[in-house]
Amino acid sequence: PFGHSCQMLGIVVGLCSFLISRVGEDWIFLILLGLVMALVSWVMDFCIALCLQAQKWMYGGLDSNLVLQYLAWVTYPVVLISFSAGFTHIVAPQAAGSGIPEMKTILRGVVLKEYLTLKTFVAKVIGLTCALGSGMPLGKEGPFVHIASLCAALLSKFMSLFGGIYENESRNIEMLAAACAVGVGCCFAAPIGGVLFSIEVTSTFFAVRNYWRGFFAATFSAFIFRVLAVWNRDEETITALFKTRFRLDFPFDLQELPAFAVIGIASGFGGALFVYLNRLIVQFIRKQKAINKFLMKKRLLYPALVTLLISTLTFPPGFGQFMAGQLTQKESLVTLLDNRTWAKQGIAEEFEYIGHAAAWKHPQANVFVTLVVFIVMKFWMSALATTIPVPCGAFMPVFVIGAAFGRLVGESMAAWFPEGIHSDGVVYSIVPGGYAVVGAAALSGAVTHTVSTAVIVFELTGQISHILPIMIAVILANAVAQSLQPSIYDSIIRIKKLPYLPELGWGHHEKYNIRVEDIMVRDVRYITLNCTYRDLHDVLLTERLKTLALVESTESMILLGSIERAQLQTLLSQQLGRPRRLEYLRQQAQNERKHMSVASTPSSEEGNHKVNQEVRFQVSGWAIAEWEEQQLDEQVNFNNCKIDPAPFQLVERTSLHKTHTIFSLLGLDHAYVTSIGRLIGVVSLREAIEGSVTVKGVKVRPPLASFRDSGTSSSDAEVTELHKLWNRHTNLTLPRDPQPSDSDEKSQ
Amino acid sequence: PFGHSCQMLGIVVGLCSFLISRVGEDWIFLILLGLVMALVSWVMDFCIALCLQAQKWMYGGLDSNLVLQYLAWVTYPVVLISFSAGFTHIVAPQAAGSGIPEMKTILRGVVLKEYLTLKTFVAKVIGLTCALGSGMPLGKEGPFVHIASLCAALLSKFMSLFGGIYENESRNIEMLAAACAVGVGCCFAAPIGGVLFSIEVTSTFFAVRNYWRGFFAATFSAFIFRVLAVWNRDEETITALFKTRFRLDFPFDLQELPAFAVIGIASGFGGALFVYLNRLIVQFIRKQKAINKFLMKKRLLYPALVTLLISTLTFPPGFGQFMAGQLTQKESLVTLLDNRTWAKQGIAEEFEYIGHAAAWKHPQANVFVTLVVFIVMKFWMSALATTIPVPCGAFMPVFVIGAAFGRLVGESMAAWFPEGIHSDGVVYSIVPGGYAVVGAAALSGAVTHTVSTAVIVFELTGQISHILPIMIAVILANAVAQSLQPSIYDSIIRIKKLPYLPELGWGHHEKYNIRVEDIMVRDVRYITLNCTYRDLHDVLLTERLKTLALVESTESMILLGSIERAQLQTLLSQQLGRPRRLEYLRQQAQNERKHMSVASTPSSEEGNHKVNQEVRFQVSGWAIAEWEEQQLDEQVNFNNCKIDPAPFQLVERTSLHKTHTIFSLLGLDHAYVTSIGRLIGVVSLREAIEGSVTVKGVKVRPPLASFRDSGTSSSDAEVTELHKLWNRHTNLTLPRDPQPSDSDEKSQ
């Protein structure tokens, strides 16, 4: 039976290879990615819904006792969030947070270790499900981008089992870009918005051919995601996730546009404030050393405390009654996008609050108060909740707050103009739901610095009739927010000190006037073509750069190329390493033996042997030190060394603007500044990043800049190697090899 | 009064400068661009509508006499098209055609002369208005992209009057990219689709920061464009251009998806066929020398003949009755996207054809026949009409054909399933209009190789409910069409032989295996640091490349940089040019005079003078030849020469794929292949383009590749200069300057 299953497996593998070679790996890969992500998204949504239902059920069942009810309401999310934080911390701490900042860095060509592994995948999926199941104001968009990228990375590893060209690095990056689109696409069932949003948040320069892949995979994924809902009898056919039913014939009046513009501008300020508040909280907790120390010890305390605070405030019979606390995030959004007007209108019949919308009604306070309280409370709660170290994003909470703000403006407008604004005969009353859509797009656009939230909104609601108000509001919100604060993702990049080249603001003229010569480092470490191993050794010990410049000579300074640090370390260890050392010892021994056989008489052989050996050891100990000195003084032989003969060069007059563009375009790490072939300076990415802190586990590897076949050697290991050499050299210890000549002969 | 108006102008200019410096040039520029384009678009639409109305009025007024009616129907478009063709040809022949292929080339960094001038603007606007007013199956999308770019170029020239940084080349290219988005955006009132479509058809790599500008300008433009319609009382409020009213609750059934997929695949084949047919017609006319000669003589004959043929066939009382010939393009589209079902259904009551939809009804033939005839006839008519040398695009005709094809499939489905497909209780009948939308997006996507037609369709119809069918159909259509034919724009690029680097197909593995060493030119012309002016001279005469490599010496071949041809020509002309020549002559004269003043006696001065002068001229004639030889043998002094010290370098093992990416990314013209600093070959863009024909008026200037401050010197003038020098050198003629010493002293 085992042989049989093996045979079966062989056939399956063969079939797969055949399919792959026929249809093209890219297509199969994208289809599989879309399929897997749709399933993941659907299953997660299902689990999250179950969790939220369980909480409601518990809360509803205990309505006889307020204290028990409160305990149930509070304990449930605290347990879930604590579990999520603990699980994430133990399995893969990289899984915490949004993931978009890290993907942005990875797509730029930086290798973040452990970011795309199976462990992280498991931690992210389970952690996110628990976090969202707790009902905290957290989002799933950012984590989904990360999950999709994880999926793509794992899938490409899996597919390389069937052969193919999945080792290519730039190809991998292209696939990751498509994966980001899939992530957003299947999270909101918004393929177009997904592609555009992922481009905006992760790329600086975008290859249009990737666009295609992203569209294909995201559409397929969104399709499967929605088909699953139909098959599960949740829906009759494929429609939008948060379908609205605004009237088509007269969506809004031209005279309402100022109100939409106000929403846009206010959202811009709100978005900037959100980013600022989020950063402030993180920095406050970091700076307060006492708090920090305490929290570091009890890692789960901070998430638990934050959750306790937030869930206490939203407790429906308590303060929660003023902010529709009983509604989940999804329910809030559905009610906010409601077709009807909530505020009492001049018309006699009062509005009937049906279903979830009833939560917004309060006997004492009117709808406006509920909305204002909701906006203010959710605002700081979301900013606080997103600092919890669990997998979570900020998009959805911000989206809901924006919708609430839009609804507030809309309801005010409806109260102000009960007959509508339009003057020509027909009464077209104002649609506050339309304002909610505009507000949602504007605030989420302001926080993320994207315009494509507009498209996401169209796809989420299934209506495009408010396109102009939405576009105007989103653009205004972006204009305001971008001039005040970085995007939430760039803010996290700065907080986490990820190695990312920040964008240059546009409209600033200085960047055209600053030149490379103003920022370059003039004291470049280099090696010359005729240097000795000792020079090499010295340079390696004093210089920490990943690549070193190779010049013709100190006089001419003509740049010949650059050599990776690892290559130089190999050169040095080859020269001083064990094989050559042993070879030398063997020769020494042979020489000595010859000498001995002449000098010593055969009769005294046995007695002399021990003494001789000791002498030999001492002699060779000194000899090896001398030998090392000799070796270090030899000229370096670069023949077997991989040299990058065309490192990127700039001239001193290149403007900062151009330099920035080129660095972003090519994903450069550093560039040499030359003047007619002569090396005069170096500019590196690290300098451009403020702080220039070396992040642990980060290795900058530009995707396009280097044209050599770079090996996959781990540089850490080689550093150790070098240190060993160094210690050996200073201590002049002898290699403790029992059979020097034996092993040497084998290796030859 | 003149002084007063001058003062006023001064104040206005001052105010403008103040505004610009405060708000930022970019914003002002984009707002102005959007405003101007919206106005242009609206006025043109108005004129086109007038023209079409006039034709209808003439045709309608003559309904007593069929012959007169035919003459009126046919003469009107023939006259308009002929005028358009003639006007375009006389004013600016560059205005003919779509403009997107040229913009694609320009955005890649190639300078096409005369493409962005006021003359071209006038020709394009008036030519396009007449062409579209004729009622031929022509589009306005492509020309609008060109018109918007023209607007941007003219506007930036205009704005530089008020100071600012509008000279920056890369900035100009960014503004042109935004202009392309505006063009599409205000043509269809589709800002998002406009931005995406313009990115897809013009860019290979896209800077995300431009995206923002495009969105801003396109939204503003679309807004103004639609507001004008409201102000003009054409519409009550801002809505979509071709608003549809499909039901929202159940837009389509899952089981209808195969039909949508069929539309997508068929559209893919149809799109490829359209591109092929279009190219075939152009090539046929070019190859048939007899036809070609005749047509070249009578330039207006070809447009007139084509128009005659097409308008004869659409004559409503004639063959036109089977293809809704009386409808304009816009009317056809409106009826095709109609909400109702045309085919007789099982239900008793027959469908009432109201308004324009009546044109599709024929007493003898049913709707299916009319639709099939329409599709087949319009297909070749559009392919033919777009070859007429007037400003015109192919997008809109293709869009209408696609809609007709979709409608045909939809009507068939409706006839096949009169009760709808959905089985659970409620009857949801099939909506053929939805199929028409899908077909329109799929066919236009296939012809242009874009996915964003889907977004354009949403914005045009104001409904997004069919998003999934549309996305699936567009993606399938693209997959089929891209594997069969280039896009219509790439096809035109090939026909016109514009210098554009074609895309590498993806999924092809060869590109990873071909290396630079396989395609590079090994016989590189270069100049050495210690070369003589004679060497320079020889190289310039034998080599036609725009830049030349500078190496240290022939032995070392170490690449030091590259020098522009123009720079070398300047060097040579400085060495041999008139000033030095005159300087030499003056010195000669002085020497001689000294000699003379010693040799000749003062008394014989007057008599000797004439003789002396003649002798001197002869002597200096010979001397100058000798002097030139001397000068040419001198070593070149590169001190005052602009050298690009960091030309782009590759190594021989770089793959073709990587090379292609880098060339596209940086807009390179050529790259040197080096091996440890040694020059071993060169790869240039021209080689990559098949045919490698030098197009007249085309000058490749990479936007990012060169880091020197390149002057704006015209190379043509300098070639002439060199030839003059050459002639002078070979003929040994004397410069005919009457007062050599005088002018020389002045210049010092």
mmCIF file of N, CA and C in Angstrom, chain A residues 90 103 138 283 386 574:
data_model
loop_
_atom_site.group_PDB
_atom_site.id
_atom_site.type_symbol
_atom_site.label_atom_id
_atom_site.label_comp_id
_atom_site.label_asym_id
_atom_site.label_seq_id
_atom_site.Cartn_x
_atom_site.Cartn_y
_atom_site.Cartn_z
ATOM 1 N N ILE A 90 4.455 34.418 21.686
ATOM 2 C CA ILE A 90 5.190 33.164 21.811
ATOM 3 C C ILE A 90 5.537 32.588 20.443
ATOM 4 N N MET A 103 5.536 45.275 4.807
ATOM 5 C CA MET A 103 5.465 44.874 3.399
ATOM 6 C C MET A 103 6.005 45.988 2.504
ATOM 7 N N LEU A 138 -10.790 47.181 16.057
ATOM 8 C CA LEU A 138 -9.586 46.831 15.302
ATOM 9 C C LEU A 138 -9.982 46.453 13.886
ATOM 10 N N GLN A 283 4.723 56.494 21.956
ATOM 11 C CA GLN A 283 5.922 57.152 22.487
ATOM 12 C C GLN A 283 5.815 57.416 23.980
ATOM 13 N N THR A 386 -5.200 50.203 18.596
ATOM 14 C CA THR A 386 -4.254 49.761 17.569
ATOM 15 C C THR A 386 -2.810 49.722 18.079
ATOM 16 N N GLN A 574 40.531 32.267 3.363
ATOM 17 C CA GLN A 574 41.251 31.330 2.492
ATOM 18 C C GLN A 574 42.754 31.460 2.692
#
